[in-house]
Amino acid sequence: MRKGNSKKSNKYRRRKSNFVLKLVVIILIFIVLIFAVDYCSTKTNIHNSATDTVHDVKTQIQDSAIDIMEDILPKEKKAEENAGSTKKAAESESGIFIFPENLELPVCAASKNGTAPDHQIRRFKNYVVCYRESYEQAEWAAYCLEKEELVKNASRGDDFRADPEITTGSATLADYKKSGYDRGHLAPAADFAFSEEAMSESFFLSNMSPQAPGLNREIWQYLEGQVRTWADRFGKVYVITGPVLEKPAEAYDYIGENQVSIPEFYYKVLLVPTHESLMSIGFIIPNKKCKDTFWNYAVTIDEVERRTGLDFYSLLDDHLEDKLESEYALENWK
């Protein structure tokens, strides 16, 4: 039934397109004739009610022609022309989603204003973080993981190192040494096994946060593995991860000489395409050993935004964004 309707719809669109094309040609011919009359009247200095009428009709036809041409422009061309706008169309009339570039990047103080105190946007080749010097860690790490990247071309190197690009100085290996906390990846190394360079970049300490071993090596690791399963199932997944920094830095316990704050919770928000629409979900998990499953920590993205002060997936159409972030259907993710 759907295929039949699709064929009829395509046939109708072709007929409509041919009709519009013919109409445009006729209008263009009229415009040429009118310009010819207009030109002759100007050259001969003849000015009367007839030439006034010609001018009026010419203007009306020009406006109509412009409207028609804009209406039949390919949607891809219109998307390119609107690429500089803040909001990007997420869904075309045909139901095919157009994903804006950098959809995964959340809006924070730095990305909103270009720069902000205590914020530094650090761009790696395959992911981006926003580093907070006062907490000595990133408040978010964002990337898009695609199905084609789920290949293992690189082994885990464990080359943890300070990030020389953090202007205020990142956390160091000494900060974590004998602290009792793991150097927990925000953007996980296993998501970047498709190349040696990508794997290596994931080990900068600007991508680390102090995680309890019972979290990092168990429930958090299981959730990271599930993200790769979703990338394989849905084709791609937009991922944003970070610590929940909802209190001033001085209110947290810390490790090391650089006073790396120990977060009490971590979040992960996800967006995937489906055949019919988009799906999104959030997770907030305490920084401790959890005996239950990560499914029990699912929340709406609205809840994560409330706790973190960030704005996720802001490039989506406002109506769609509001709907996606206010609800989630757990059964669709299992």
CSV table of C-alpha atoms in Angstrom, one decimal:
chain,number,residue,atom,x,y,z
A,1,MET,CA,0.0,0.0,0.0
A,2,ARG,CA,2.8,2.4,0.9
A,3,LYS,CA,4.7,1.7,-2.3
A,4,GLY,CA,1.6,2.3,-4.4
A,5,ASN,CA,0.9,5.6,-2.7
A,6,SER,CA,4.5,6.6,-3.2
A,7,LYS,CA,4.3,5.9,-7.0
A,8,LYS,CA,1.2,8.0,-7.3
A,9,SER,CA,2.8,10.7,-5.2
A,10,ASN,CA,5.9,10.7,-7.4
A,11,LYS,CA,3.8,10.8,-10.6
A,12,TYR,CA,1.8,13.7,-9.2
A,13,ARG,CA,4.9,15.6,-8.3
A,14,ARG,CA,6.4,15.1,-11.8
A,15,ARG,CA,3.2,16.4,-13.4
A,16,LYS,CA,3.2,19.4,-11.1
A,17,SER,CA,6.9,20.0,-11.8
A,18,ASN,CA,6.3,19.9,-15.6
A,19,PHE,CA,3.4,22.3,-15.3
A,20,VAL,CA,5.3,24.7,-13.2
A,21,LEU,CA,8.3,24.6,-15.6
A,22,LYS,CA,6.0,25.4,-18.5
A,23,LEU,CA,4.4,28.2,-16.6
A,24,VAL,CA,7.8,29.7,-15.8
A,25,VAL,CA,8.8,29.6,-19.5
A,26,ILE,CA,5.6,31.4,-20.5
A,27,ILE,CA,6.2,34.0,-17.8
A,28,LEU,CA,9.8,34.5,-18.9
A,29,ILE,CA,8.6,35.1,-22.5
A,30,PHE,CA,6.1,37.7,-21.2
A,31,ILE,CA,8.8,39.4,-19.3
A,32,VAL,CA,11.1,39.6,-22.4
A,33,LEU,CA,8.2,41.1,-24.4
A,34,ILE,CA,7.4,43.6,-21.8
A,35,PHE,CA,11.0,44.7,-21.4
A,36,ALA,CA,11.2,45.2,-25.1
A,37,VAL,CA,8.1,47.5,-25.1
A,38,ASP,CA,9.5,49.2,-22.0
A,39,TYR,CA,12.8,49.7,-23.7
A,40,CYS,CA,11.2,51.1,-26.9
A,41,SER,CA,9.1,53.6,-24.9
A,42,THR,CA,12.1,54.8,-23.0
A,43,LYS,CA,14.2,55.3,-26.1
A,44,THR,CA,11.4,57.2,-27.9
A,45,ASN,CA,10.5,59.2,-24.8
A,46,ILE,CA,6.9,58.1,-25.1
A,47,HIS,CA,5.1,58.2,-21.8
A,48,ASN,CA,1.4,57.6,-21.4
A,49,SER,CA,-1.2,55.4,-19.6
A,50,ALA,CA,-0.3,52.4,-21.8
A,51,THR,CA,3.4,52.5,-20.8
A,52,ASP,CA,2.4,52.9,-17.2
A,53,THR,CA,0.3,49.8,-17.5
A,54,VAL,CA,3.2,48.0,-19.0
A,55,HIS,CA,5.4,48.9,-16.1
A,56,ASP,CA,2.8,47.7,-13.6
A,57,VAL,CA,2.2,44.4,-15.3
A,58,LYS,CA,6.0,43.9,-15.7
A,59,THR,CA,6.5,44.3,-11.9
A,60,GLN,CA,3.6,41.9,-11.1
A,61,ILE,CA,5.0,39.2,-13.4
A,62,GLN,CA,8.5,39.6,-12.0
A,63,ASP,CA,7.2,39.1,-8.5
A,64,SER,CA,5.2,36.1,-9.5
A,65,ALA,CA,8.1,34.6,-11.3
A,66,ILE,CA,10.4,35.0,-8.3
A,67,ASP,CA,7.8,33.3,-6.0
A,68,ILE,CA,7.5,30.4,-8.4
A,69,MET,CA,11.2,29.9,-8.8
A,70,GLU,CA,11.7,30.0,-5.0
A,71,ASP,CA,9.0,27.4,-4.6
A,72,ILE,CA,10.6,24.9,-7.0
A,73,LEU,CA,14.2,25.3,-5.7
A,74,PRO,CA,15.5,21.9,-4.6
A,75,LYS,CA,15.3,21.5,-0.8
A,76,GLU,CA,19.0,20.8,-0.7
A,77,LYS,CA,19.7,24.2,-2.2
A,78,LYS,CA,17.4,25.9,0.3
A,79,ALA,CA,19.2,24.1,3.1
A,80,GLU,CA,22.6,25.4,1.9
A,81,GLU,CA,21.2,29.0,1.7
A,82,ASN,CA,19.9,28.7,5.2
A,83,ALA,CA,23.1,27.1,6.6
A,84,GLY,CA,24.1,30.3,8.4
A,85,SER,CA,20.9,30.4,10.5
A,86,THR,CA,20.9,29.4,14.1
A,87,LYS,CA,18.0,26.9,13.7
A,88,LYS,CA,18.3,24.2,11.0
A,89,ALA,CA,15.4,22.2,9.5
A,90,ALA,CA,15.5,18.8,11.0
A,91,GLU,CA,12.8,17.2,8.9
A,92,SER,CA,11.8,17.7,5.3
A,93,GLU,CA,8.2,17.2,4.0
A,94,SER,CA,9.2,13.8,2.8
A,95,GLY,CA,10.1,12.7,6.4
A,96,ILE,CA,13.8,12.5,5.6
A,97,PHE,CA,15.8,14.2,8.4
A,98,ILE,CA,18.5,16.7,7.6
A,99,PHE,CA,21.1,16.6,10.4
A,100,PRO,CA,22.7,20.0,11.0
A,101,GLU,CA,26.4,20.1,11.2
A,102,ASN,CA,27.7,20.0,14.9
A,103,LEU,CA,24.3,18.9,16.2
A,104,GLU,CA,26.1,17.0,19.0
A,105,LEU,CA,27.6,20.2,20.5
A,106,PRO,CA,25.7,21.5,23.4
A,107,VAL,CA,25.1,25.2,24.2
A,108,CYS,CA,27.1,26.3,27.2
A,109,ALA,CA,28.5,29.7,28.3
A,110,ALA,CA,31.4,29.4,25.9
A,111,SER,CA,29.6,28.2,22.8
A,112,LYS,CA,26.9,30.7,23.3
A,113,ASN,CA,29.1,33.8,23.6
A,114,GLY,CA,32.2,32.6,21.8
A,115,THR,CA,34.2,32.8,25.0
A,116,ALA,CA,33.5,32.8,28.7
A,117,PRO,CA,35.5,32.8,31.9
A,118,ASP,CA,36.4,29.3,33.2
A,119,HIS,CA,35.4,27.7,29.8
A,120,GLN,CA,37.7,26.6,27.0
A,121,ILE,CA,36.4,24.7,24.0
A,122,ARG,CA,39.0,22.1,23.0
A,123,ARG,CA,38.5,20.6,19.5
A,124,PHE,CA,40.0,17.2,18.8
A,125,LYS,CA,39.8,15.6,15.4
A,126,ASN,CA,37.0,13.2,16.4
A,127,TYR,CA,35.4,14.9,19.5
A,128,VAL,CA,35.1,18.2,21.3
A,129,VAL,CA,35.2,19.1,25.0
A,130,CYS,CA,34.5,22.2,27.1
A,131,TYR,CA,37.2,22.4,29.8
A,132,ARG,CA,36.4,24.0,33.2
A,133,GLU,CA,39.5,25.2,34.9
A,134,SER,CA,37.8,25.6,38.3
A,135,TYR,CA,36.8,21.9,38.3
A,136,GLU,CA,40.0,20.9,36.4
A,137,GLN,CA,38.0,18.7,34.0
A,138,ALA,CA,35.6,19.1,31.1
A,139,GLU,CA,31.9,19.7,31.7
A,140,TRP,CA,31.0,18.0,28.4
A,141,ALA,CA,32.5,15.8,25.7
A,142,ALA,CA,30.6,15.5,22.5
A,143,TYR,CA,30.8,13.5,19.3
A,144,CYS,CA,28.8,11.5,16.7
A,145,LEU,CA,29.6,7.8,16.5
A,146,GLU,CA,28.6,6.1,13.2
A,147,LYS,CA,28.2,2.5,12.4
A,148,GLU,CA,31.1,2.5,9.9
A,149,GLU,CA,33.4,3.5,12.8
A,150,LEU,CA,32.7,0.3,14.8
A,151,VAL,CA,35.9,-1.4,13.6
A,152,LYS,CA,39.0,-2.1,15.6
A,153,ASN,CA,42.1,-0.8,13.9
A,154,ALA,CA,43.9,0.3,17.0
A,155,SER,CA,44.7,-1.3,20.4
A,156,ARG,CA,44.2,0.5,23.6
A,157,GLY,CA,47.4,2.4,24.2
A,158,ASP,CA,46.8,3.9,27.7
A,159,ASP,CA,49.0,6.9,26.9
A,160,PHE,CA,47.4,9.1,29.5
A,161,ARG,CA,48.9,12.6,29.4
A,162,ALA,CA,48.3,16.2,30.3
A,163,ASP,CA,46.7,18.3,27.5
A,164,PRO,CA,49.2,21.1,26.4
A,165,GLU,CA,46.4,22.9,24.5
A,166,ILE,CA,44.5,23.8,27.7
A,167,THR,CA,45.7,27.3,28.3
A,168,THR,CA,45.3,27.3,32.0
A,169,GLY,CA,46.9,23.8,32.3
A,170,SER,CA,45.0,20.6,32.5
A,171,ALA,CA,45.0,18.0,35.3
A,172,THR,CA,48.1,15.9,35.4
A,173,LEU,CA,49.0,12.2,36.0
A,174,ALA,CA,50.2,13.2,39.5
A,175,ASP,CA,46.7,14.4,40.4
A,176,TYR,CA,45.3,10.9,40.0
A,177,LYS,CA,48.2,8.9,41.4
A,178,LYS,CA,47.2,7.0,44.5
A,179,SER,CA,43.9,9.0,44.7
A,180,GLY,CA,41.7,5.9,44.7
A,181,TYR,CA,39.9,7.2,41.6
A,182,ASP,CA,40.1,6.1,38.0
A,183,ARG,CA,41.0,8.4,35.1
A,184,GLY,CA,37.6,8.0,33.7
A,185,HIS,CA,37.1,8.7,30.0
A,186,LEU,CA,34.3,11.0,29.1
A,187,ALA,CA,34.6,10.2,25.4
A,188,PRO,CA,35.5,6.5,25.8
A,189,ALA,CA,38.6,5.1,24.1
A,190,ALA,CA,36.7,2.1,22.7
A,191,ASP,CA,34.6,4.4,20.6
A,192,PHE,CA,37.7,5.6,18.8
A,193,ALA,CA,39.4,2.2,18.0
A,194,PHE,CA,38.9,2.9,14.3
A,195,SER,CA,42.3,4.7,14.1
A,196,GLU,CA,45.5,5.0,16.1
A,197,GLU,CA,45.2,8.8,16.1
A,198,ALA,CA,41.6,8.8,17.3
A,199,MET,CA,42.5,6.3,20.0
A,200,SER,CA,45.5,8.3,21.2
A,201,GLU,CA,43.5,11.6,21.3
A,202,SER,CA,41.0,10.1,23.7
A,203,PHE,CA,43.8,9.8,26.4
A,204,PHE,CA,44.4,13.5,27.0
A,205,LEU,CA,43.6,14.3,30.6
A,206,SER,CA,41.2,17.0,29.4
A,207,ASN,CA,39.0,14.1,28.6
A,208,MET,CA,39.2,12.5,32.1
A,209,SER,CA,37.2,12.8,35.3
A,210,PRO,CA,37.8,11.1,38.6
A,211,GLN,CA,35.4,8.1,38.6
A,212,ALA,CA,35.0,5.6,41.4
A,213,PRO,CA,36.4,2.2,40.2
A,214,GLY,CA,33.0,0.6,40.9
A,215,LEU,CA,31.4,3.0,38.5
A,216,ASN,CA,34.0,3.2,35.7
A,217,ARG,CA,34.7,-0.5,35.5
A,218,GLU,CA,31.1,-1.7,35.7
A,219,ILE,CA,27.8,0.1,35.1
A,220,TRP,CA,29.4,3.0,33.3
A,221,GLN,CA,31.4,0.7,31.1
A,222,TYR,CA,28.3,-1.3,30.3
A,223,LEU,CA,26.5,1.9,29.3
A,224,GLU,CA,29.4,2.8,27.0
A,225,GLY,CA,29.2,-0.6,25.4
A,226,GLN,CA,25.4,-0.2,24.9
A,227,VAL,CA,26.1,3.1,23.0
A,228,ARG,CA,28.2,1.2,20.5
A,229,THR,CA,25.3,-1.3,20.1
A,230,TRP,CA,22.9,1.5,19.4
A,231,ALA,CA,25.3,3.0,16.8
A,232,ASP,CA,25.3,-0.4,15.1
A,233,ARG,CA,21.5,-0.7,15.3
A,234,PHE,CA,20.5,2.8,14.3
A,235,GLY,CA,23.4,3.7,12.1
A,236,LYS,CA,24.6,6.7,14.2
A,237,VAL,CA,24.3,8.1,17.6
A,238,TYR,CA,24.9,11.6,18.9
A,239,VAL,CA,26.6,11.4,22.3
A,240,ILE,CA,27.2,14.0,25.0
A,241,THR,CA,28.8,13.0,28.3
A,242,GLY,CA,30.1,14.7,31.3
A,243,PRO,CA,30.1,15.2,35.1
A,244,VAL,CA,27.1,16.9,36.7
A,245,LEU,CA,28.8,20.1,37.9
A,246,GLU,CA,25.8,21.6,39.7
A,247,LYS,CA,27.7,23.1,42.6
A,248,PRO,CA,30.6,25.6,42.9
A,249,ALA,CA,34.0,23.9,42.6
A,250,GLU,CA,34.8,24.6,46.2
A,251,ALA,CA,31.8,22.6,47.3
A,252,TYR,CA,33.3,19.3,46.0
A,253,ASP,CA,36.0,17.1,47.4
A,254,TYR,CA,39.0,16.9,45.2
A,255,ILE,CA,42.1,15.0,44.3
A,256,GLY,CA,45.7,16.1,43.6
A,257,GLU,CA,47.6,19.3,43.8
A,258,ASN,CA,45.5,20.8,41.0
A,259,GLN,CA,42.4,20.1,43.0
A,260,VAL,CA,40.5,18.1,40.5
A,261,SER,CA,36.9,18.1,41.6
A,262,ILE,CA,35.2,14.7,42.4
A,263,PRO,CA,31.8,14.8,40.8
A,264,GLU,CA,28.9,13.1,42.5
A,265,PHE,CA,27.1,12.2,39.3
A,266,TYR,CA,27.8,11.7,35.6
A,267,TYR,CA,25.4,12.1,32.7
A,268,LYS,CA,25.1,10.8,29.2
A,269,VAL,CA,22.5,12.1,26.6
A,270,LEU,CA,21.9,10.3,23.3
A,271,LEU,CA,20.0,11.0,20.1
A,272,VAL,CA,19.5,8.5,17.3
A,273,PRO,CA,17.6,8.5,14.0
A,274,THR,CA,14.9,5.9,13.4
A,275,HIS,CA,12.9,4.9,10.3
A,276,GLU,CA,10.0,7.2,11.4
A,277,SER,CA,11.5,9.9,13.5
A,278,LEU,CA,14.3,10.6,16.1
A,279,MET,CA,14.7,9.2,19.6
A,280,SER,CA,16.5,10.6,22.6
A,281,ILE,CA,17.3,9.6,26.1
A,282,GLY,CA,19.4,10.7,29.1
A,283,PHE,CA,21.1,8.9,32.0
A,284,ILE,CA,22.3,10.3,35.3
A,285,ILE,CA,24.4,7.8,37.4
A,286,PRO,CA,26.0,8.4,40.8
A,287,ASN,CA,29.8,8.3,41.1
A,288,LYS,CA,29.9,5.0,43.1
A,289,LYS,CA,29.5,1.3,42.7
A,290,CYS,CA,25.9,0.6,41.6
A,291,LYS,CA,24.4,-2.8,42.0
A,292,ASP,CA,21.5,-2.3,39.6
A,293,THR,CA,21.4,-1.8,35.8
A,294,PHE,CA,22.0,1.5,34.0
A,295,TRP,CA,18.4,1.3,32.7
A,296,ASN,CA,17.2,2.3,36.2
A,297,TYR,CA,19.0,5.6,35.7
A,298,ALA,CA,17.3,6.7,32.5
A,299,VAL,CA,15.9,10.3,32.6
A,300,THR,CA,14.6,12.9,30.1
A,301,ILE,CA,17.1,15.2,28.5
A,302,ASP,CA,15.1,18.0,30.1
A,303,GLU,CA,16.2,16.6,33.5
A,304,VAL,CA,19.9,16.5,32.5
A,305,GLU,CA,19.6,20.1,31.2
A,306,ARG,CA,18.1,21.2,34.5
A,307,ARG,CA,20.9,19.6,36.5
A,308,THR,CA,23.8,20.8,34.2
A,309,GLY,CA,22.6,24.1,32.9
A,310,LEU,CA,23.4,23.0,29.3
A,311,ASP,CA,21.2,23.1,26.2
A,312,PHE,CA,21.4,19.9,24.2
A,313,TYR,CA,20.6,19.4,20.5
A,314,SER,CA,19.7,23.1,20.1
A,315,LEU,CA,20.0,23.1,16.3
A,316,LEU,CA,16.8,21.0,16.0
A,317,ASP,CA,13.5,22.6,15.2
A,318,ASP,CA,12.2,24.0,18.5
A,319,HIS,CA,8.9,22.0,18.4
A,320,LEU,CA,10.8,18.7,17.7
A,321,GLU,CA,13.5,19.5,20.3
A,322,ASP,CA,10.9,20.2,23.0
A,323,LYS,CA,9.1,16.9,22.3
A,324,LEU,CA,12.3,14.8,22.2
A,325,GLU,CA,13.7,16.2,25.4
A,326,SER,CA,10.6,16.0,27.5
A,327,GLU,CA,10.0,12.3,27.1
A,328,TYR,CA,11.6,8.9,26.3
A,329,ALA,CA,10.3,5.4,25.6
A,330,LEU,CA,12.6,3.0,27.3
A,331,GLU,CA,11.1,0.0,25.5
A,332,ASN,CA,12.3,1.4,22.2
A,333,TRP,CA,15.9,1.4,23.3
A,334,LYS,CA,16.0,-2.2,24.6
